[in-house]
């Protein structure tokens, strides 16, 4: 059975956990407690093929045994790079991450890499506080040859589902057998995921 590894990357508070939880549980959970990086697992059937998805959610806080961004990039087959449309600094961070992914994957086939980097502007529901125009996101995506989405973990389920399903499909078609360096630590079941729902600070909404 195919194993597909997707890293969800971006600045602190852009909604990485919210998007992952939305995808895995269909629910938007505003407060999410997590003090360690973790990997969520999901069994999926895509185009009749059985896949085991591993979704990596980094921890923005300093934590024990934390992997570096380079480790995370080497580990993954696909990348969802998220920014918050109401936070310009998160867009600049997303730009730097996409740049680094491109640099570290120079050895790989260009076509493979193009289809497995998704740039995602989250918190579309906060468009009254927008600091990054949709066109800027689109421009960056086309310059860096990424797929582009703008959506809201708070308001959209279908779009989130579509986005994750597409990156899993693309990563599974790439079929790259990668030499993996250090594997990001931590692994969580759905039960643990639900248990983490309480206690995280509220940043926006
Ligand atoms: N309005 C709005 N708020 C959102 C959305 N997605 C996430 N949030 C909020 O943004 C804050 C941060 O969300 P998280 O999912 O914890 O973000 P994160 O990127 O995982 O954060 P770190 O783990 O600290 O890096 C929380 O208060 C969420 O409720 C969204 O689509 N719209």
Coordinates of C-alpha atoms and ligand atoms in Angstrom, one line a residue:
X1 CA 0.0 0.0 0.0
X2 CA 1.2 3.5 -0.8
X3 CA 2.4 5.8 2.0
X4 CA 2.0 9.5 1.2
X5 CA 3.6 12.1 3.5
X6 CA 2.4 15.6 3.4
X7 CA 3.9 18.5 5.5
X8 CA 1.6 21.4 6.4
X9 CA 3.9 24.4 6.9
X10 CA 3.6 28.1 7.6
X11 CA 4.0 30.8 10.3
X12 CA 2.5 30.5 13.8
X13 CA -1.3 30.9 13.9
X14 CA -2.0 30.8 10.2
X15 CA -4.4 27.9 10.8
X16 CA -2.4 24.8 10.1
X17 CA -4.0 22.7 12.8
X18 CA -7.5 24.2 12.0
X19 CA -7.1 23.1 8.3
X20 CA -5.9 19.6 9.3
X21 CA -8.7 19.1 11.8
X22 CA -11.3 20.4 9.3
X23 CA -10.0 17.8 6.8
X24 CA -9.9 14.9 9.2
X25 CA -13.0 15.6 11.3
X26 CA -15.1 17.9 9.1
X27 CA -15.3 20.3 12.0
X28 CA -13.8 23.7 12.6
X29 CA -12.3 23.9 16.0
X30 CA -11.3 27.4 17.0
X31 CA -9.1 26.5 19.9
X32 CA -6.6 23.7 19.5
X33 CA -4.0 22.8 22.1
X34 CA -0.8 21.4 20.8
X35 CA 2.6 21.7 22.4
X36 CA 4.4 19.2 20.2
X37 CA 4.8 18.5 16.5
X38 CA 2.8 15.5 15.4
X39 CA 1.8 13.3 12.5
X40 CA -1.8 12.4 11.9
X41 CA -2.6 9.3 9.9
X42 CA -5.5 8.6 7.7
X43 CA -6.4 5.8 5.4
X44 CA -7.7 7.0 2.0
X45 CA -9.0 5.6 -1.2
X46 CA -8.2 7.7 -4.2
X47 CA -9.1 6.7 -7.7
X48 CA -9.6 3.1 -6.4
X49 CA -6.1 3.0 -4.8
X50 CA -5.6 2.5 -1.1
X51 CA -3.3 5.0 0.5
X52 CA -2.0 5.6 3.9
X53 CA -1.7 9.4 4.4
X54 CA 0.6 10.9 7.0
X55 CA 0.0 14.6 7.7
X56 CA 2.7 16.5 9.5
X57 CA 1.7 19.4 11.8
X58 CA 4.7 21.2 13.1
X59 CA 4.7 23.0 16.5
X60 CA 5.5 26.7 16.3
X61 CA 6.7 26.8 20.0
X62 CA 10.1 25.5 20.9
X63 CA 9.6 21.9 22.0
X64 CA 11.7 18.9 22.8
X65 CA 13.2 17.0 19.9
X66 CA 11.8 19.5 17.4
X67 CA 12.7 18.8 13.8
X68 CA 14.1 21.5 11.6
X69 CA 12.3 22.9 8.5
X70 CA 14.9 21.2 6.4
X71 CA 14.1 17.8 8.0
X72 CA 10.4 18.4 7.4
X73 CA 11.0 19.2 3.7
X74 CA 13.2 16.1 3.2
X75 CA 10.6 13.9 4.9
X76 CA 7.6 15.0 2.8
X77 CA 6.3 14.0 -0.6
X78 CA 3.9 17.0 -0.7
X79 CA 3.7 20.4 0.9
X80 CA 0.8 22.6 1.9
X81 CA 2.3 26.0 2.6
X82 CA -0.2 28.2 4.4
X83 CA -0.4 31.9 5.1
X84 CA -3.1 34.1 6.7
X85 CA -4.6 36.6 4.2
X86 CA -4.9 39.0 7.1
X87 CA -1.2 38.8 8.0
X88 CA 1.3 40.0 5.5
X89 CA 4.3 38.7 7.5
X90 CA 2.9 35.2 7.2
X91 CA 2.8 35.6 3.4
X92 CA 6.5 36.6 3.4
X93 CA 7.2 33.5 5.5
X94 CA 5.2 31.3 3.1
X95 CA 7.3 32.8 0.2
X96 CA 10.5 31.9 2.0
X97 CA 9.3 28.3 2.7
X98 CA 8.3 27.7 -0.9
X99 CA 11.7 29.0 -2.0
X100 CA 13.5 26.6 0.4
X101 CA 11.4 23.7 -0.8
X102 CA 12.4 24.5 -4.4
X103 CA 16.1 24.8 -3.4
X104 CA 16.1 21.5 -1.5
X105 CA 14.3 19.7 -4.3
X106 CA 16.5 20.9 -7.1
X107 CA 17.6 17.3 -7.7
X108 CA 14.1 16.0 -8.2
X109 CA 12.1 16.1 -11.4
X110 CA 10.6 19.6 -12.0
X111 CA 7.3 18.2 -13.0
X112 CA 7.0 16.1 -9.8
X113 CA 7.8 19.1 -7.6
X114 CA 5.4 21.5 -9.4
X115 CA 2.3 19.5 -8.6
X116 CA 3.1 18.8 -5.0
X117 CA 3.6 22.3 -3.6
X118 CA 0.3 24.0 -2.7
X119 CA 0.2 27.6 -1.6
X120 CA -2.9 28.3 0.5
X121 CA -4.2 31.6 1.7
X122 CA -6.3 30.8 4.8
X123 CA -8.9 32.8 6.7
X124 CA -10.7 34.1 3.6
X125 CA -13.6 34.9 5.9
X126 CA -11.4 37.7 7.3
X127 CA -11.4 39.5 4.0
X128 CA -12.4 42.8 5.7
X129 CA -8.9 42.6 7.4
X130 CA -7.1 41.5 4.3
X131 CA -3.4 42.4 4.0
X132 CA -2.6 40.1 1.0
X133 CA -4.6 40.4 -2.2
X134 CA -5.7 37.2 -3.9
X135 CA -3.7 38.3 -7.0
X136 CA -0.5 38.5 -5.0
X137 CA -1.0 34.9 -3.9
X138 CA -1.8 33.8 -7.4
X139 CA 1.3 35.7 -8.7
X140 CA 3.6 34.0 -6.2
X141 CA 2.1 30.6 -7.0
X142 CA 2.6 31.0 -10.7
X143 CA 6.2 32.4 -10.3
X144 CA 7.1 29.5 -8.1
X145 CA 5.0 27.0 -10.0
X146 CA 2.7 26.0 -7.2
X147 CA -1.0 25.3 -7.1
X148 CA -2.9 28.1 -5.4
X149 CA -5.9 28.1 -3.1
X150 CA -7.6 30.7 -1.0
X151 CA -10.0 29.3 1.5
X152 CA -11.3 29.4 5.1
X153 CA -10.9 26.6 7.5
X154 CA -13.6 28.3 9.5
X155 CA -16.2 28.4 6.7
X156 CA -15.3 25.8 4.1
X157 CA -15.2 22.1 4.3
X158 CA -15.6 21.0 0.7
X159 CA -12.7 23.3 -0.5
X160 CA -10.5 22.0 2.3
X161 CA -11.3 18.4 1.4
X162 CA -10.7 19.0 -2.3
X163 CA -7.4 20.7 -1.6
X164 CA -6.0 17.9 0.6
X165 CA -7.4 15.2 -1.7
X166 CA -5.7 16.8 -4.7
X167 CA -2.3 17.0 -3.0
X168 CA -2.5 13.4 -1.9
X169 CA -3.4 12.4 -5.4
X170 CA -0.6 14.4 -7.0
X171 CA 1.9 13.1 -4.4
X172 CA 0.9 9.5 -5.0
X173 CA 1.2 9.9 -8.8
X174 CA 4.7 11.4 -8.4
X175 CA 5.7 8.1 -6.8
X176 CA 9.1 9.5 -5.8
X177 CA 11.1 7.1 -3.7
X178 CA 12.9 9.6 -1.5
X179 CA 15.9 9.3 0.6
X180 CA 14.5 10.4 3.9
X181 CA 16.6 12.0 6.5
X182 CA 15.4 12.6 10.0
X183 CA 11.8 11.8 10.4
X184 CA 9.8 14.4 12.3
X185 CA 8.8 12.9 15.6
X186 CA 5.4 12.3 17.1
X187 CA 2.3 10.5 15.9
X188 CA -1.3 11.1 16.8
X189 CA -4.4 9.1 16.5
X190 CA -7.8 10.6 15.8
X191 CA -8.7 10.2 19.5
X192 CA -5.6 12.2 20.6
X193 CA -6.5 14.8 18.0
X194 CA -9.9 15.3 19.6
X195 CA -8.4 15.4 23.0
X196 CA -6.2 18.3 22.0
X197 CA -9.1 20.5 21.2
X198 CA -9.1 22.5 24.4
X199 CA -6.9 25.2 25.8
X200 CA -5.1 26.9 22.9
X201 CA -5.0 30.7 22.9
X202 CA -7.4 32.5 20.6
X203 CA -5.7 34.6 18.0
X204 CA -8.3 35.8 15.6
X205 CA -11.9 35.4 14.6
Ligands
LIG1 N1 -11.3 33.6 11.2 C1 -10.6 32.5 11.0 N2 -9.8 32.1 12.0 C2 -9.1 30.9 11.8 C3 -9.2 30.2 10.6 N3 -8.4 29.1 10.7 C4 -7.8 29.2 11.9 N4 -8.3 30.3 12.6 C5 -7.9 30.7 13.9 O1 -6.5 31.0 14.0 C6 -5.9 30.7 15.2 C7 -4.7 29.8 14.9 O2 -5.2 28.6 14.4 P1 -4.3 27.3 14.5 O3 -5.0 26.2 13.7 O4 -4.0 27.0 15.9 O5 -3.0 27.8 13.7 P2 -1.6 27.0 13.6 O6 -1.0 27.5 12.3 O7 -1.7 25.5 13.8 O8 -0.8 27.6 14.9 P3 0.5 27.1 15.6 O9 0.3 25.6 15.9 O10 0.7 27.9 16.8 O11 1.6 27.3 14.6 C8 -7.0 30.0 16.0 O12 -7.6 31.0 16.9 C9 -8.1 29.6 15.0 O13 -9.4 29.6 15.5 C10 -10.1 30.7 9.6 O14 -10.2 30.1 8.5 N5 -10.7 31.8 9.9

